[in-house]
Short mmCIF file of C-alpha atoms in Angstrom, two decimals:
data_model
loop_
_atom_site.label_atom_id
_atom_site.label_comp_id
_atom_site.label_asym_id
_atom_site.label_seq_id
_atom_site.Cartn_x
_atom_site.Cartn_y
_atom_site.Cartn_z
CA MET P 102 39.13 -30.70 29.59
CA SER P 103 42.46 -28.68 29.75
CA GLY P 104 43.72 -27.63 26.43
CA ARG P 105 47.44 -26.71 25.51
CA PHE P 106 46.79 -22.83 25.48
CA HIS P 107 43.73 -22.38 28.15
CA GLU P 108 42.31 -25.08 30.60
CA THR P 109 38.82 -24.22 29.40
CA GLN P 110 39.54 -24.60 25.32
CA THR P 111 38.22 -27.38 23.58
CA PRO P 112 40.35 -29.80 21.98
CA GLU P 113 39.00 -28.18 18.70
CA GLY P 114 39.60 -24.99 19.88
CA ASP P 115 43.03 -25.87 21.07
CA ALA P 116 43.80 -27.67 17.19
CA LEU P 117 42.76 -24.19 15.52
CA THR P 118 44.76 -22.15 18.07
CA ALA P 119 48.17 -24.33 17.36
CA LEU P 120 46.73 -24.02 13.41
CA MET P 121 46.66 -19.82 13.75
CA LEU P 122 50.15 -19.89 15.36
CA GLU P 123 51.57 -21.82 12.77
CA THR P 124 50.29 -19.39 10.24
CA PHE P 125 51.26 -16.70 11.77
CA ARG P 126 55.11 -18.02 11.44
CA LEU P 127 54.18 -19.39 7.85
CA ASN P 128 53.23 -15.82 6.57
CA GLY P 129 56.49 -14.78 7.96
CA ARG P 130 58.56 -17.46 6.19
CA LEU P 131 56.37 -16.68 2.99
CA LEU P 132 57.26 -13.14 3.04
CA ALA P 133 61.20 -13.45 3.65
CA ALA P 134 60.94 -16.40 1.04
CA GLY P 135 59.30 -14.14 -1.20
CA ASP P 136 61.43 -11.10 -0.66
CA ARG P 137 64.50 -13.44 -1.48
CA LEU P 138 62.57 -14.49 -4.52
CA VAL P 139 61.45 -11.21 -5.93
CA ALA P 140 64.58 -9.21 -5.00
CA PRO P 141 66.53 -9.77 -8.16
CA ILE P 142 63.79 -8.36 -10.18
CA GLY P 143 63.55 -5.48 -8.21
CA LEU P 144 60.38 -6.46 -6.41
CA THR P 145 59.53 -6.96 -2.51
CA SER P 146 56.81 -9.52 -1.32
CA ALA P 147 54.61 -6.56 -0.44
CA ARG P 148 55.10 -5.10 -4.20
CA TRP P 149 54.89 -8.38 -5.71
CA GLN P 150 51.45 -9.13 -3.73
CA VAL P 151 49.78 -5.66 -5.11
CA LEU P 152 51.13 -6.17 -8.28
CA GLY P 153 49.42 -9.91 -8.60
CA ALA P 154 46.02 -8.67 -6.77
CA ILE P 155 45.93 -6.04 -9.77
CA ALA P 156 46.97 -9.05 -12.56
CA MET P 157 44.60 -11.48 -11.10
CA ALA P 158 41.80 -8.92 -10.92
CA GLY P 159 42.39 -8.67 -14.74
CA ARG P 160 41.40 -4.98 -14.45
CA GLY P 161 42.29 -2.00 -12.25
CA ALA P 162 40.85 -1.51 -8.84
CA PRO P 163 41.05 1.37 -6.43
CA VAL P 164 43.44 1.08 -3.67
CA ALA P 165 40.66 0.53 -1.09
CA HIS P 166 39.48 -2.56 -3.35
CA ILE P 167 43.06 -4.14 -3.42
CA ALA P 168 43.74 -3.76 0.19
CA ARG P 169 40.27 -5.51 1.42
CA ASP P 170 41.08 -8.12 -0.99
CA MET P 171 44.55 -8.66 0.53
CA GLY P 172 43.37 -8.37 3.88
CA LEU P 173 45.52 -5.21 4.78
CA THR P 174 45.15 -1.37 5.52
CA ARG P 175 44.24 1.10 2.71
CA GLN P 176 47.01 3.24 4.17
CA SER P 177 49.62 0.58 4.02
CA VAL P 178 48.50 -0.87 0.25
CA GLN P 179 48.47 2.93 -0.56
CA ARG P 180 52.17 3.77 0.56
CA VAL P 181 53.42 0.58 -2.13
CA VAL P 182 51.11 1.69 -4.70
CA ASP P 183 52.80 5.35 -5.04
CA VAL P 184 56.13 3.88 -4.28
CA MET P 185 55.30 1.44 -7.57
CA ALA P 186 54.03 4.36 -9.60
CA ALA P 187 56.98 6.61 -9.03
CA GLU P 188 58.77 3.24 -10.51
CA GLY P 189 56.34 2.70 -13.42
CA LEU P 190 54.93 -0.33 -12.22
CA VAL P 191 51.52 0.82 -12.04
CA GLY P 192 49.79 3.97 -13.10
CA PHE P 193 46.29 5.39 -12.54
CA ALA P 194 42.87 5.37 -14.40
CA ALA P 195 39.95 7.27 -14.18
CA ASN P 196 37.28 5.33 -12.48
CA PRO P 197 33.64 5.29 -13.31
CA HIS P 198 31.88 4.86 -10.01
CA HIS P 199 34.24 7.35 -8.29
CA ARG P 200 35.82 10.77 -9.02
CA ARG P 201 38.09 10.48 -6.58
CA ALA P 202 39.39 7.13 -6.16
CA LYS P 203 41.42 6.19 -9.28
CA LEU P 204 41.87 2.87 -10.74
CA VAL P 205 45.29 1.35 -10.06
CA VAL P 206 46.42 -0.40 -13.32
CA LEU P 207 49.47 -2.41 -14.37
CA THR P 208 51.86 -0.95 -16.77
CA ALA P 209 53.65 -2.52 -19.48
CA HIS P 210 56.78 -2.61 -16.95
CA GLY P 211 54.41 -3.95 -14.28
CA ARG P 212 53.06 -6.52 -16.32
CA ALA P 213 56.47 -7.64 -17.61
CA THR P 214 57.65 -7.24 -14.02
CA TYR P 215 54.57 -9.64 -12.40
CA ASP P 216 55.26 -12.12 -15.23
CA ALA P 217 58.78 -12.56 -14.31
CA ALA P 218 57.70 -12.84 -10.78
CA ILE P 219 55.33 -15.67 -11.63
CA LEU P 220 57.84 -17.68 -13.86
CA ARG P 221 60.27 -17.35 -10.53
CA HIS P 222 57.24 -18.36 -8.48
CA VAL P 223 56.42 -21.58 -10.59
CA GLY P 224 59.70 -23.37 -10.16
CA TRP P 225 59.79 -22.34 -6.29
CA SER P 226 56.47 -23.38 -5.84
CA ASN P 227 56.48 -26.64 -7.55
CA GLY P 228 60.13 -27.40 -5.77
CA LEU P 229 58.04 -26.95 -2.23
CA ALA P 230 55.41 -29.05 -3.79
CA ASP P 231 57.74 -31.86 -4.70
CA GLY P 232 59.26 -31.99 -1.25
CA LEU P 233 55.58 -31.96 0.61
CA VAL P 234 54.72 -35.07 -1.61
CA ALA P 235 57.92 -36.66 -0.58
CA ASP P 236 56.98 -35.92 3.06
CA GLY P 237 54.24 -38.37 2.11
CA LEU P 238 51.41 -35.58 1.66
CA SER P 239 49.48 -35.48 -1.45
CA ALA P 240 47.73 -32.99 -3.86
CA ASN P 241 44.58 -33.82 -2.09
CA ASP P 242 46.25 -32.63 1.67
CA ILE P 243 47.02 -29.50 0.04
CA VAL P 244 43.75 -29.06 -1.59
CA GLY P 245 42.32 -29.74 1.93
CA ALA P 246 44.34 -27.41 3.62
CA THR P 247 43.39 -24.55 1.35
CA ALA P 248 39.46 -25.15 1.87
CA LEU P 249 40.13 -25.03 5.45
CA MET P 250 42.06 -21.78 5.17
CA ARG P 251 39.35 -20.64 2.96
CA THR P 252 36.79 -21.34 5.21
CA LEU P 253 38.45 -19.50 8.08
CA VAL P 254 38.83 -16.25 6.10
CA ALA P 255 35.07 -16.54 5.19
CA ARG P 256 34.26 -16.81 8.84
CA LEU P 257 36.04 -14.29 10.36
CA GLU P 258 35.28 -11.61 7.29
CA ALA P 259 31.72 -12.43 8.06
CA ALA P 260 32.14 -11.89 11.91
CA LEU P 261 34.12 -8.68 11.31
CA ALA P 262 31.55 -7.19 8.59
CA PRO P 263 29.74 -4.20 9.78
CA GLY P 264 26.48 -4.88 11.39
CA ALA P 265 27.71 -8.45 12.43
CA GLU P 266 26.04 -9.64 15.48
CA THR P 267 28.91 -12.08 16.47
CA GLY P 268 32.69 -11.88 16.17
CA PRO P 269 36.03 -12.33 17.88
CA GLN P 270 35.53 -11.06 21.39
CA ALA P 271 37.47 -11.37 23.92
CA GLU P 272 36.11 -12.47 27.57
CA PRO P 273 35.37 -9.65 30.47
CA ASP P 274 38.12 -10.70 32.65
CA ALA P 275 40.49 -11.39 29.33
CA GLY P 276 43.08 -8.15 30.58
CA PRO P 277 43.71 -4.98 29.08
CA GLU P 278 43.06 -3.97 25.66
CA PRO P 279 45.97 -3.70 23.27
CA SER P 280 47.76 -0.45 23.05
CA PRO P 281 46.70 1.65 20.19
CA GLY P 282 48.87 0.13 16.75
CA ALA P 283 49.23 -3.39 18.75
CA GLY P 284 48.43 -6.00 16.96
CA GLY P 285 46.74 -4.15 13.88
CA GLU P 286 47.25 -5.05 10.34
CA ALA P 287 50.69 -4.20 8.45
CA ALA P 288 51.93 -4.70 5.05
CA PRO P 289 55.34 -5.86 4.92
CA SER P 290 57.25 -3.14 5.76
CA THR P 291 59.68 -2.63 2.69
CA ALA P 292 57.74 -1.01 -0.29
#
């Protein structure tokens, strides 16, 4: 069996690799579209993501928890939080579980800005969904795609968890390891 990406790849692995590549492309397009969508209210996709993580949690959270939930590094989220704190979008509260790791909380200005972003998002996402339906897809197709992505996230998180016996591993003859800093997680570069 010969795969599109490697001769030993199964049809399922081939299909999953194609999905991964499209996911990378989609992520880039979503970040660019998000930047354009929220720029008029003074946000970037990175800031909107952090505001959303706090708003959806319903309570303040330490930077490390926000980063973990978003699949980003703590340092990249810390940089965005520091900029947003200087602009009055977030503040800090005492954390009863940790003396040094303050909770990041939305300020009234941050909540209003997040709410404005969501209003912009609703019209945009409804328009995208209408276009998908016009292309022959259904709400069930979208729900199925979401379920697939959640399953992949859960499997990857389990494989990457400390103490996991298996995980993404290269074959011994897969070539050199990436150089330091290559292929690591990164938040969008704009804060």
